[in-house]
Amino acid sequence: MFDSKYLESSEFYQRRYKNFSILIIIPLFILLIVVVLFGTITTREITTKATGQIVPAKVLSVIQSTSNNAIDENLLSENKLIKKGDILVSFKHDDEQLSAQVLTQQINNVNDRLQSLATYKMSISSGNSQFSEQDKFGYDSLFNDYIAQTSALDDDFSQQASDKVTANQQADHQIDVLKKHQAKNNDKLQQYQTLLNAINRDSDVKNNSYQSIYDSYVAQWKSAMTLTEKAQIKQETVTNIQQQIDQLSNGNDTYDVQIAGIGKSGPLSKSSTLDKAADLKNQQLASVQKEINTDQQNLNELKAKQQSTSNSYQNTVIKSPEAGVLHLENDKSKAKYYPKGTTIAQLFPELSNTTKLEIEYYVPTSNVIGLTVNQKIRFMANQNVTQPMVLDGVVKKIDTAPTETKEGPFYRCVAKLTIPRSQREKIKYGINGRVTIIKGKKTWAAYYIDKMMGDRND
């Protein structure tokens, strides 16, 4: 049946090769060889981890607050799809509206005043009223006053002309009277001269106004007895007549002086009146132009204020500058005020198959060494699903200086994403996740040696 010597040989080999030492050492040795081979042949990734979120490669617009007024209506919400011109935020604008109404009323009033001034200026230039109705600023009355002043100048000239005619008439009358008296005086003088000549020549006189003097002289001369008496009578008569002649001659000289002393006005020129009227017109036009310039300056200032108020009024409503997707900087849906200039949202492009996306993440300054552009990254979204979304990308930008945050200084990094077509429908802006930046690779053996040497690989 069974040879017992074979049994003894088998037992011998079993004791030789199946002892405890052989069964432990050989597997451990083989395992060691496998581990050494694995550690020297296989490699592992050297990575740095961070937290990031999906953002667009290009931001369409940055929405900033345009007013310090209280918020009236807030229509902001994360990932809201909006169209161009949609209202995002409206502020209370009672003060701006009231200021705009007051300024509009003031501007209309100044425009009406300028129009009335222009009509007033045309009326002065033409000399005829251009007002079709009563002016509310009273410039039609001012024009009537101007016309009254020019009429007063004309009336004054007419009065001067009339006074001149009257004065000249009076002067002519006085001269006529004096000349008549002078003529009578000349007649008397001629009568006395005729009488004197007749006595001196011993001739006869007839029909003389002073015939009685001559007759008396003749009677006395005839009654004289001697030549001496006759000569004395003649001398006395001649002397008396000569005195009358001298007196009458002096009277004529007096009349000549009086006549010469009566002055008559020369021709009356209207140029002075015309000059006064022209001066009055120029003064009125200069005054009107000054008012026009002042009102025009006021109008420009009011329009500037109106533009500023209009801008303030327009700034009480924030509208979307273009179509896109809203991304809020923070949860400000319940805020009562947005200080002017504060960034409240960003406008991202609407997601499509061609939309370029990026990952924005921040790396602590302690882990920034070894990070370079064009390194590969892996983004794993924080999603409560059995198969989380994993996307690959390439580092596109690393800031040259850190950004200070509450947690300390961080370097902002941006990586370009490669999105498979199957994942496009799952993509949303603002999805957060873990970013793994692949710095490089090294064998497991080198990795653990560096670990033991105190080098932090990731």
Tab-separated table of C-alpha atoms in Angstrom:
chain	number	residue	atom	x	y	z
A	1	MET	CA	0.000	0.000	0.000
A	2	PHE	CA	1.974	2.990	1.220
A	3	ASP	CA	5.722	2.840	1.740
A	4	SER	CA	6.661	4.147	5.139
A	5	LYS	CA	10.038	5.468	3.944
A	6	TYR	CA	8.357	7.984	1.726
A	7	LEU	CA	6.414	9.125	4.680
A	8	GLU	CA	9.560	9.748	6.630
A	9	SER	CA	11.112	11.697	3.729
A	10	SER	CA	8.063	13.904	3.408
A	11	GLU	CA	8.056	14.598	7.087
A	12	PHE	CA	11.707	15.561	6.884
A	13	TYR	CA	11.127	18.074	4.113
A	14	GLN	CA	8.143	19.488	5.855
A	15	ARG	CA	10.142	20.112	8.940
A	16	ARG	CA	12.978	21.601	6.890
A	17	TYR	CA	11.069	23.974	4.649
A	18	LYS	CA	7.863	24.674	6.554
A	19	ASN	CA	9.286	25.990	9.739
A	20	PHE	CA	8.316	29.386	11.234
A	21	SER	CA	11.365	31.254	10.056
A	22	ILE	CA	10.910	30.198	6.449
A	23	LEU	CA	7.208	31.083	6.428
A	24	ILE	CA	7.805	34.669	7.837
A	25	ILE	CA	11.088	35.844	6.360
A	26	ILE	CA	10.511	34.882	2.755
A	27	PRO	CA	7.142	36.718	2.389
A	28	LEU	CA	8.558	39.724	4.199
A	29	PHE	CA	11.560	39.741	1.958
A	30	ILE	CA	9.400	39.468	-1.116
A	31	LEU	CA	7.140	42.238	0.241
A	32	LEU	CA	10.172	44.414	0.909
A	33	ILE	CA	11.412	43.915	-2.631
A	34	VAL	CA	7.944	44.803	-3.961
A	35	VAL	CA	7.749	47.915	-1.768
A	36	VAL	CA	11.230	49.053	-2.808
A	37	LEU	CA	10.399	48.498	-6.442
A	38	PHE	CA	7.082	50.339	-6.001
A	39	GLY	CA	8.764	53.215	-4.170
A	40	THR	CA	11.474	53.660	-6.791
A	41	ILE	CA	9.358	53.109	-9.890
A	42	THR	CA	5.931	54.601	-9.145
A	43	THR	CA	5.451	58.333	-8.589
A	44	ARG	CA	3.019	60.553	-6.763
A	45	GLU	CA	1.823	64.113	-7.433
A	46	ILE	CA	3.231	66.980	-5.398
A	47	THR	CA	0.231	69.262	-4.822
A	48	THR	CA	-1.020	72.322	-3.014
A	49	LYS	CA	-4.658	72.576	-2.047
A	50	ALA	CA	-6.883	75.612	-1.894
A	51	THR	CA	-10.527	76.600	-2.098
A	52	GLY	CA	-11.876	78.275	-5.217
A	53	GLN	CA	-14.993	79.023	-7.192
A	54	ILE	CA	-16.066	79.061	-10.816
A	55	VAL	CA	-15.991	82.508	-12.431
A	56	PRO	CA	-16.205	83.742	-16.026
A	57	ALA	CA	-13.061	84.497	-17.970
A	58	LYS	CA	-14.480	87.955	-18.624
A	59	VAL	CA	-16.730	90.089	-16.420
A	60	LEU	CA	-19.195	92.081	-18.555
A	61	SER	CA	-19.775	94.886	-16.064
A	62	VAL	CA	-19.263	95.870	-12.479
A	63	ILE	CA	-22.428	97.189	-10.829
A	64	GLN	CA	-21.733	99.970	-8.333
A	65	SER	CA	-24.025	102.014	-6.114
A	66	THR	CA	-24.852	105.405	-7.634
A	67	SER	CA	-26.554	107.052	-4.651
A	68	ASN	CA	-26.279	107.454	-0.898
A	69	ASN	CA	-30.067	107.542	-0.553
A	70	ALA	CA	-32.047	104.833	1.181
A	71	ILE	CA	-32.968	101.832	-0.964
A	72	ASP	CA	-36.536	101.852	-2.211
A	73	GLU	CA	-36.551	98.529	-4.089
A	74	ASN	CA	-33.858	95.845	-4.327
A	75	LEU	CA	-34.189	93.349	-7.198
A	76	LEU	CA	-30.725	91.795	-6.873
A	77	SER	CA	-30.370	88.030	-6.536
A	78	GLU	CA	-27.548	85.605	-7.165
A	79	ASN	CA	-27.359	83.994	-10.644
A	80	LYS	CA	-30.384	86.001	-11.817
A	81	LEU	CA	-30.648	86.185	-15.590
A	82	ILE	CA	-31.325	89.802	-16.602
A	83	LYS	CA	-31.795	91.747	-19.798
A	84	LYS	CA	-30.333	95.071	-20.821
A	85	GLY	CA	-32.183	97.930	-19.142
A	86	ASP	CA	-33.703	95.834	-16.352
A	87	ILE	CA	-33.993	97.725	-13.062
A	88	LEU	CA	-31.691	96.270	-10.418
A	89	VAL	CA	-31.945	98.755	-7.555
A	90	SER	CA	-34.043	101.888	-7.059
A	91	PHE	CA	-33.334	104.502	-4.403
A	92	LYS	CA	-35.678	106.994	-2.809
A	93	HIS	CA	-35.555	110.231	-4.790
A	94	ASP	CA	-38.026	112.679	-3.245
A	95	ASP	CA	-35.375	115.401	-2.734
A	96	GLU	CA	-33.972	115.017	-6.254
A	97	GLN	CA	-37.457	115.140	-7.763
A	98	LEU	CA	-38.352	118.286	-5.831
A	99	SER	CA	-35.040	119.945	-6.757
A	100	ALA	CA	-35.575	119.027	-10.410
A	101	GLN	CA	-39.052	120.588	-10.381
A	102	VAL	CA	-37.805	123.789	-8.726
A	103	LEU	CA	-34.894	124.099	-11.170
A	104	THR	CA	-37.169	123.443	-14.149
A	105	GLN	CA	-39.512	126.196	-12.975
A	106	GLN	CA	-36.588	128.598	-12.487
A	107	ILE	CA	-35.180	127.787	-15.938
A	108	ASN	CA	-38.576	128.345	-17.572
A	109	ASN	CA	-38.901	131.663	-15.753
A	110	VAL	CA	-35.438	132.816	-16.925
A	111	ASN	CA	-36.210	131.711	-20.505
A	112	ASP	CA	-39.457	133.711	-20.441
A	113	ARG	CA	-37.576	136.706	-19.071
A	114	LEU	CA	-34.942	136.411	-21.812
A	115	GLN	CA	-37.680	136.256	-24.430
A	116	SER	CA	-39.288	139.395	-22.984
A	117	LEU	CA	-35.916	141.144	-22.919
A	118	ALA	CA	-35.341	140.203	-26.564
A	119	THR	CA	-38.752	141.665	-27.472
A	120	TYR	CA	-37.964	144.780	-25.416
A	121	LYS	CA	-34.628	145.156	-27.229
A	122	MET	CA	-36.269	144.818	-30.659
A	123	SER	CA	-38.886	147.389	-29.649
A	124	ILE	CA	-36.201	149.917	-28.661
A	125	SER	CA	-34.236	149.267	-31.858
A	126	SER	CA	-37.259	149.709	-34.113
A	127	GLY	CA	-38.947	152.426	-32.074
A	128	ASN	CA	-42.232	150.498	-32.188
A	129	SER	CA	-43.649	148.114	-29.611
A	130	GLN	CA	-43.179	144.461	-30.531
A	131	PHE	CA	-45.251	143.216	-27.569
A	132	SER	CA	-48.411	141.439	-28.639
A	133	GLU	CA	-49.835	141.488	-25.124
A	134	GLN	CA	-49.060	142.787	-21.665
A	135	ASP	CA	-45.674	141.503	-20.524
A	136	LYS	CA	-45.652	139.771	-17.134
A	137	PHE	CA	-42.211	141.221	-16.351
A	138	GLY	CA	-43.334	144.782	-17.121
A	139	TYR	CA	-40.996	145.385	-20.055
A	140	ASP	CA	-43.871	146.712	-22.155
A	141	SER	CA	-44.339	149.428	-19.518
A	142	LEU	CA	-40.597	150.158	-19.563
A	143	PHE	CA	-40.765	150.544	-23.346
A	144	ASN	CA	-43.712	152.941	-22.982
A	145	ASP	CA	-41.634	154.949	-20.496
A	146	TYR	CA	-38.782	155.025	-23.018
A	147	ILE	CA	-41.134	156.245	-25.753
A	148	ALA	CA	-42.455	158.877	-23.333
A	149	GLN	CA	-38.882	160.097	-22.717
A	150	THR	CA	-38.151	160.332	-26.450
A	151	SER	CA	-41.474	162.140	-26.946
A	152	ALA	CA	-40.519	164.536	-24.142
A	153	LEU	CA	-37.294	165.300	-25.999
A	154	ASP	CA	-39.290	166.038	-29.176
A	155	ASP	CA	-41.773	168.130	-27.217
A	156	ASP	CA	-38.937	170.045	-25.626
A	157	PHE	CA	-37.464	170.794	-29.038
A	158	SER	CA	-40.881	171.889	-30.324
A	159	GLN	CA	-41.311	174.129	-27.284
A	160	GLN	CA	-37.873	175.634	-27.844
A	161	ALA	CA	-38.756	176.276	-31.477
A	162	SER	CA	-42.047	177.852	-30.449
A	163	ASP	CA	-40.353	179.979	-27.790
A	164	LYS	CA	-37.761	181.069	-30.359
A	165	VAL	CA	-40.472	182.197	-32.784
A	166	THR	CA	-42.281	184.082	-30.018
A	167	ALA	CA	-39.075	185.730	-28.810
A	168	ASN	CA	-38.110	186.715	-32.344
A	169	GLN	CA	-41.578	188.131	-32.920
A	170	GLN	CA	-41.311	190.163	-29.745
A	171	ALA	CA	-37.862	191.384	-30.782
A	172	ASP	CA	-39.159	192.368	-34.210
A	173	HIS	CA	-42.013	194.255	-32.589
A	174	GLN	CA	-39.640	196.095	-30.250
A	175	ILE	CA	-37.366	196.965	-33.168
A	176	ASP	CA	-40.350	198.199	-35.187
A	177	VAL	CA	-41.479	200.404	-32.291
A	178	LEU	CA	-37.990	201.816	-31.815
A	179	LYS	CA	-37.602	202.417	-35.531
A	180	LYS	CA	-40.928	204.225	-35.629
A	181	HIS	CA	-39.819	206.456	-32.751
A	182	GLN	CA	-36.477	206.931	-34.500
A	183	ALA	CA	-38.273	207.853	-37.711
A	184	LYS	CA	-40.331	210.452	-35.844
A	185	ASN	CA	-37.178	211.687	-34.223
A	186	ASN	CA	-35.482	211.928	-37.647
A	187	ASP	CA	-38.440	213.881	-38.971
A	188	LYS	CA	-38.144	216.332	-36.088
A	189	LEU	CA	-34.422	216.507	-36.653
A	190	GLN	CA	-34.951	217.260	-40.354
A	191	GLN	CA	-37.486	219.978	-39.516
A	192	TYR	CA	-35.088	221.601	-37.061
A	193	GLN	CA	-32.215	221.257	-39.537
A	194	THR	CA	-34.320	222.941	-42.279
A	195	LEU	CA	-35.211	225.672	-39.834
A	196	LEU	CA	-31.548	226.155	-38.833
A	197	ASN	CA	-30.412	226.276	-42.467
A	198	ALA	CA	-33.084	228.877	-43.287
A	199	ILE	CA	-32.003	231.144	-40.399
A	200	ASN	CA	-28.325	230.772	-41.202
A	201	ARG	CA	-28.960	231.566	-44.867
A	202	ASP	CA	-31.626	234.191	-44.152
A	203	SER	CA	-34.008	232.307	-46.362
A	204	ASP	CA	-37.686	231.822	-45.983
A	205	VAL	CA	-39.374	228.721	-44.478
A	206	LYS	CA	-42.834	227.514	-45.224
A	207	ASN	CA	-44.888	224.585	-43.869
A	208	ASN	CA	-42.318	223.632	-41.240
A	209	SER	CA	-43.417	221.747	-38.129
A	210	TYR	CA	-41.658	224.371	-36.098
A	211	GLN	CA	-42.852	227.284	-38.165
A	212	SER	CA	-43.747	229.174	-34.983
A	213	ILE	CA	-40.090	229.273	-33.926
A	214	TYR	CA	-39.107	230.727	-37.278
A	215	ASP	CA	-41.966	233.243	-37.215
A	216	SER	CA	-41.043	234.355	-33.704
A	217	TYR	CA	-37.413	234.707	-34.737
A	218	VAL	CA	-38.393	236.860	-37.794
A	219	ALA	CA	-40.654	239.074	-35.660
A	220	GLN	CA	-37.913	239.615	-33.018
A	221	TRP	CA	-35.259	240.240	-35.645
A	222	LYS	CA	-37.484	242.858	-37.395
A	223	SER	CA	-38.254	244.623	-34.130
A	224	ALA	CA	-34.567	244.941	-33.238
A	225	MET	CA	-33.255	248.428	-33.620
A	226	THR	CA	-29.618	247.791	-34.068
A	227	LEU	CA	-27.491	245.267	-35.875
A	228	THR	CA	-26.064	244.087	-32.598
A	229	GLU	CA	-29.523	243.218	-31.293
A	230	LYS	CA	-30.365	241.478	-34.544
A	231	ALA	CA	-27.157	239.452	-34.379
A	232	GLN	CA	-27.821	238.519	-30.743
A	233	ILE	CA	-31.389	237.409	-31.536
A	234	LYS	CA	-30.103	235.298	-34.408
A	235	GLN	CA	-27.415	233.766	-32.273
A	236	GLU	CA	-29.801	232.831	-29.495
A	237	THR	CA	-32.276	231.291	-31.956
A	238	VAL	CA	-29.553	229.310	-33.729
A	239	THR	CA	-28.210	228.110	-30.364
A	240	ASN	CA	-31.642	226.929	-29.206
A	241	ILE	CA	-32.304	225.144	-32.505
A	242	GLN	CA	-28.854	223.534	-32.415
A	243	GLN	CA	-29.568	222.260	-28.915
A	244	GLN	CA	-32.736	220.606	-30.185
A	245	ILE	CA	-30.825	219.149	-33.109
A	246	ASP	CA	-28.115	217.764	-30.788
A	247	GLN	CA	-30.717	216.339	-28.454
A	248	LEU	CA	-32.549	214.670	-31.321
A	249	SER	CA	-29.255	213.320	-32.720
A	250	ASN	CA	-28.446	211.835	-29.318
A	251	GLY	CA	-31.919	210.301	-29.323
A	252	ASN	CA	-31.178	208.648	-32.658
A	253	ASP	CA	-27.942	207.228	-31.267
A	254	THR	CA	-29.876	205.871	-28.299
A	255	TYR	CA	-32.390	204.249	-30.613
A	256	ASP	CA	-29.538	202.656	-32.620
A	257	VAL	CA	-28.028	201.252	-29.441
A	258	GLN	CA	-31.391	199.893	-28.277
A	259	ILE	CA	-32.118	198.356	-31.669
A	260	ALA	CA	-28.659	196.777	-31.762
A	261	GLY	CA	-29.162	195.472	-28.228
A	262	ILE	CA	-32.267	193.522	-29.127
A	263	GLY	CA	-30.984	190.038	-29.977
A	264	LYS	CA	-32.690	187.482	-32.141
A	265	SER	CA	-32.074	183.736	-31.920
A	266	GLY	CA	-30.431	182.088	-34.846
A	267	PRO	CA	-31.679	178.941	-36.561
A	268	LEU	CA	-32.587	176.221	-34.032
A	269	SER	CA	-30.766	172.902	-34.780
A	270	LYS	CA	-32.415	169.589	-33.928
A	271	SER	CA	-29.079	167.753	-33.825
A	272	SER	CA	-28.814	168.262	-30.080
A	273	THR	CA	-32.232	166.683	-29.557
A	274	LEU	CA	-31.350	163.852	-31.907
A	275	ASP	CA	-28.073	163.298	-30.018
A	276	LYS	CA	-29.946	163.151	-26.728
A	277	ALA	CA	-32.440	160.684	-28.207
A	278	ALA	CA	-29.570	158.551	-29.546
A	279	ASP	CA	-27.829	158.631	-26.159
A	280	LEU	CA	-31.058	157.608	-24.451
A	281	LYS	CA	-31.529	154.751	-26.929
A	282	ASN	CA	-27.953	153.524	-26.482
A	283	GLN	CA	-28.321	153.656	-22.698
A	284	GLN	CA	-31.517	151.621	-22.855
A	285	LEU	CA	-29.976	149.067	-25.220
A	286	ALA	CA	-26.865	148.761	-23.015
A	287	SER	CA	-29.053	148.288	-19.943
A	288	VAL	CA	-31.135	145.624	-21.717
A	289	GLN	CA	-28.006	143.822	-22.952
A	290	LYS	CA	-26.580	143.822	-19.444
A	291	GLU	CA	-29.753	142.202	-18.135
A	292	ILE	CA	-29.644	139.667	-20.980
A	293	ASN	CA	-26.034	138.772	-20.152
A	294	THR	CA	-26.847	138.417	-16.452
A	295	ASP	CA	-29.888	136.231	-17.147
A	296	GLN	CA	-27.937	134.139	-19.653
A	297	GLN	CA	-25.270	133.511	-17.026
A	298	ASN	CA	-27.954	132.592	-14.497
A	299	LEU	CA	-29.528	130.299	-17.076
A	300	ASN	CA	-26.220	128.514	-17.692
A	301	GLU	CA	-25.727	128.032	-13.948
A	302	LEU	CA	-29.268	126.728	-13.536
A	303	LYS	CA	-28.819	124.321	-16.442
A	304	ALA	CA	-25.590	123.049	-14.881
A	305	LYS	CA	-27.435	122.494	-11.603
A	306	GLN	CA	-30.285	120.848	-13.514
A	307	GLN	CA	-27.841	118.518	-15.239
A	308	SER	CA	-26.284	117.626	-11.890
A	309	THR	CA	-29.721	117.102	-10.359
A	310	SER	CA	-30.796	115.099	-13.408
A	311	ASN	CA	-27.729	112.911	-13.022
A	312	SER	CA	-28.513	112.512	-9.325
A	313	TYR	CA	-32.114	111.690	-10.208
A	314	GLN	CA	-31.015	109.178	-12.840
A	315	ASN	CA	-28.557	107.751	-10.338
A	316	THR	CA	-31.461	106.833	-8.071
A	317	VAL	CA	-32.163	103.931	-10.434
A	318	ILE	CA	-29.534	101.354	-11.329
A	319	LYS	CA	-30.273	99.567	-14.593
A	320	SER	CA	-28.469	96.698	-16.186
A	321	PRO	CA	-26.054	97.995	-18.847
A	322	GLU	CA	-26.374	94.732	-20.806
A	323	ALA	CA	-27.785	91.233	-20.656
A	324	GLY	CA	-26.104	88.662	-18.453
A	325	VAL	CA	-26.104	86.822	-15.140
A	326	LEU	CA	-25.885	88.608	-11.795
A	327	HIS	CA	-23.246	87.699	-9.245
A	328	LEU	CA	-23.531	89.449	-5.884
A	329	GLU	CA	-20.401	90.463	-4.044
A	330	ASN	CA	-22.085	89.680	-0.724
A	331	ASP	CA	-25.557	88.944	0.498
A	332	LYS	CA	-26.867	92.496	0.395
A	333	SER	CA	-30.477	91.781	-0.398
A	334	LYS	CA	-31.574	93.143	3.003
A	335	ALA	CA	-29.280	96.186	3.082
A	336	LYS	CA	-30.950	99.558	3.556
A	337	TYR	CA	-28.121	101.640	2.099
A	338	TYR	CA	-25.435	101.135	-0.519
A	339	PRO	CA	-22.784	103.855	-0.102
A	340	LYS	CA	-22.129	105.570	-3.417
A	341	GLY	CA	-19.314	103.876	-5.338
A	342	THR	CA	-19.675	100.571	-3.492
A	343	THR	CA	-19.469	97.506	-5.736
A	344	ILE	CA	-22.652	95.534	-5.150
A	345	ALA	CA	-22.629	93.024	-8.007
A	346	GLN	CA	-20.937	91.846	-11.156
A	347	LEU	CA	-22.522	91.005	-14.456
A	348	PHE	CA	-21.334	87.714	-15.919
A	349	PRO	CA	-22.001	86.453	-19.459
A	350	GLU	CA	-24.902	84.082	-19.888
A	351	LEU	CA	-23.696	80.502	-19.687
A	352	SER	CA	-23.477	78.635	-22.962
A	353	ASN	CA	-21.351	75.924	-24.571
A	354	THR	CA	-18.882	78.573	-25.713
A	355	THR	CA	-18.595	80.515	-22.444
A	356	LYS	CA	-15.034	80.534	-21.190
A	357	LEU	CA	-14.770	79.746	-17.478
A	358	GLU	CA	-12.033	80.025	-14.896
A	359	ILE	CA	-11.337	79.046	-11.305
A	360	GLU	CA	-10.421	81.811	-8.907
A	361	TYR	CA	-8.662	80.648	-5.755
A	362	TYR	CA	-6.339	81.950	-3.067
A	363	VAL	CA	-3.161	80.276	-1.859
A	364	PRO	CA	-1.531	81.085	1.518
A	365	THR	CA	1.859	82.703	1.273
A	366	SER	CA	3.358	79.667	3.028
A	367	ASN	CA	2.371	77.427	0.086
A	368	VAL	CA	3.125	79.750	-2.799
A	369	ILE	CA	6.675	78.506	-3.396
A	370	GLY	CA	6.761	76.236	-6.401
A	371	LEU	CA	3.581	77.638	-7.953
A	372	THR	CA	4.036	78.700	-11.552
A	373	VAL	CA	1.888	79.561	-14.533
A	374	ASN	CA	0.820	76.663	-16.779
A	375	GLN	CA	0.749	74.156	-13.909
A	376	LYS	CA	-2.200	71.800	-13.986
A	377	ILE	CA	-4.999	72.007	-11.451
A	378	ARG	CA	-7.899	69.813	-10.539
A	379	PHE	CA	-11.146	71.253	-9.253
A	380	MET	CA	-13.614	69.126	-7.277
A	381	ALA	CA	-16.968	70.816	-6.636
A	382	ASN	CA	-18.473	70.756	-3.166
A	383	GLN	CA	-21.590	68.821	-4.048
A	384	ASN	CA	-23.582	66.354	-1.989
A	385	VAL	CA	-23.735	63.713	-4.718
A	386	THR	CA	-22.312	60.240	-5.246
A	387	GLN	CA	-20.106	61.385	-8.107
A	388	PRO	CA	-18.836	64.944	-7.496
A	389	MET	CA	-17.960	67.083	-10.495
A	390	VAL	CA	-14.227	67.079	-11.230
A	391	LEU	CA	-12.748	69.509	-13.771
A	392	ASP	CA	-9.210	69.969	-15.051
A	393	GLY	CA	-7.503	73.247	-15.723
A	394	VAL	CA	-4.240	75.124	-16.228
A	395	VAL	CA	-2.901	77.972	-14.075
A	396	LYS	CA	-3.283	81.195	-16.045
A	397	LYS	CA	-2.320	83.925	-13.573
A	398	ILE	CA	-0.657	84.325	-10.173
A	399	ASP	CA	-0.660	87.742	-8.517
A	400	THR	CA	2.747	89.245	-7.889
A	401	ALA	CA	1.763	90.478	-4.422
A	402	PRO	CA	-0.403	88.961	-1.712
A	403	THR	CA	-3.860	90.193	-0.780
A	404	GLU	CA	-4.514	90.886	2.881
A	405	THR	CA	-7.565	89.143	4.343
A	406	LYS	CA	-8.896	88.433	7.823
A	407	GLU	CA	-7.220	85.010	7.679
A	408	GLY	CA	-3.894	86.491	6.630
A	409	PRO	CA	-2.061	87.185	3.351
A	410	PHE	CA	-3.044	85.120	0.298
A	411	TYR	CA	-1.986	85.078	-3.343
A	412	ARG	CA	-4.850	85.300	-5.803
A	413	CYS	CA	-4.596	82.753	-8.608
A	414	VAL	CA	-6.683	82.173	-11.710
A	415	ALA	CA	-6.806	78.936	-13.701
A	416	LYS	CA	-8.419	78.253	-17.070
A	417	LEU	CA	-10.922	75.374	-16.987
A	418	THR	CA	-11.441	72.653	-19.518
A	419	ILE	CA	-15.069	71.598	-19.311
A	420	PRO	CA	-16.269	68.395	-20.948
A	421	ARG	CA	-19.490	68.648	-22.905
A	422	SER	CA	-21.143	66.209	-20.469
A	423	GLN	CA	-20.500	68.603	-17.561
A	424	ARG	CA	-21.731	71.815	-19.216
A	425	GLU	CA	-25.280	71.538	-17.948
A	426	LYS	CA	-24.056	71.150	-14.374
A	427	ILE	CA	-21.957	74.328	-14.408
A	428	LYS	CA	-23.127	77.368	-12.451
A	429	TYR	CA	-21.311	80.544	-11.568
A	430	GLY	CA	-20.097	80.672	-7.989
A	431	ILE	CA	-19.800	76.906	-7.461
A	432	ASN	CA	-17.205	76.395	-4.727
A	433	GLY	CA	-14.883	73.472	-4.446
A	434	ARG	CA	-11.420	72.221	-3.645
A	435	VAL	CA	-8.599	73.157	-5.968
A	436	THR	CA	-5.598	70.896	-6.208
A	437	ILE	CA	-2.575	72.491	-7.831
A	438	ILE	CA	-0.141	69.901	-9.229
A	439	LYS	CA	3.360	71.259	-8.726
A	440	GLY	CA	5.089	68.159	-10.081
A	441	LYS	CA	5.782	64.476	-9.441
A	442	LYS	CA	8.355	62.459	-7.450
A	443	THR	CA	8.778	58.803	-6.494
A	444	TRP	CA	7.279	57.548	-3.301
A	445	ALA	CA	10.737	56.792	-1.978
A	446	ALA	CA	11.909	60.360	-2.586
A	447	TYR	CA	8.686	61.655	-1.101
A	448	TYR	CA	9.124	59.804	2.185
A	449	ILE	CA	12.824	60.583	2.339
A	450	ASP	CA	11.930	64.291	2.033
A	451	LYS	CA	9.289	63.789	4.696
A	452	MET	CA	11.852	62.348	7.067
A	453	MET	CA	14.159	65.246	6.216
A	454	GLY	CA	11.432	67.670	7.271
A	455	ASP	CA	10.528	68.939	3.786
A	456	ARG	CA	6.815	69.721	3.343
A	457	ASN	CA	5.849	68.567	-0.101
A	458	ASP	CA	2.188	69.645	0.056
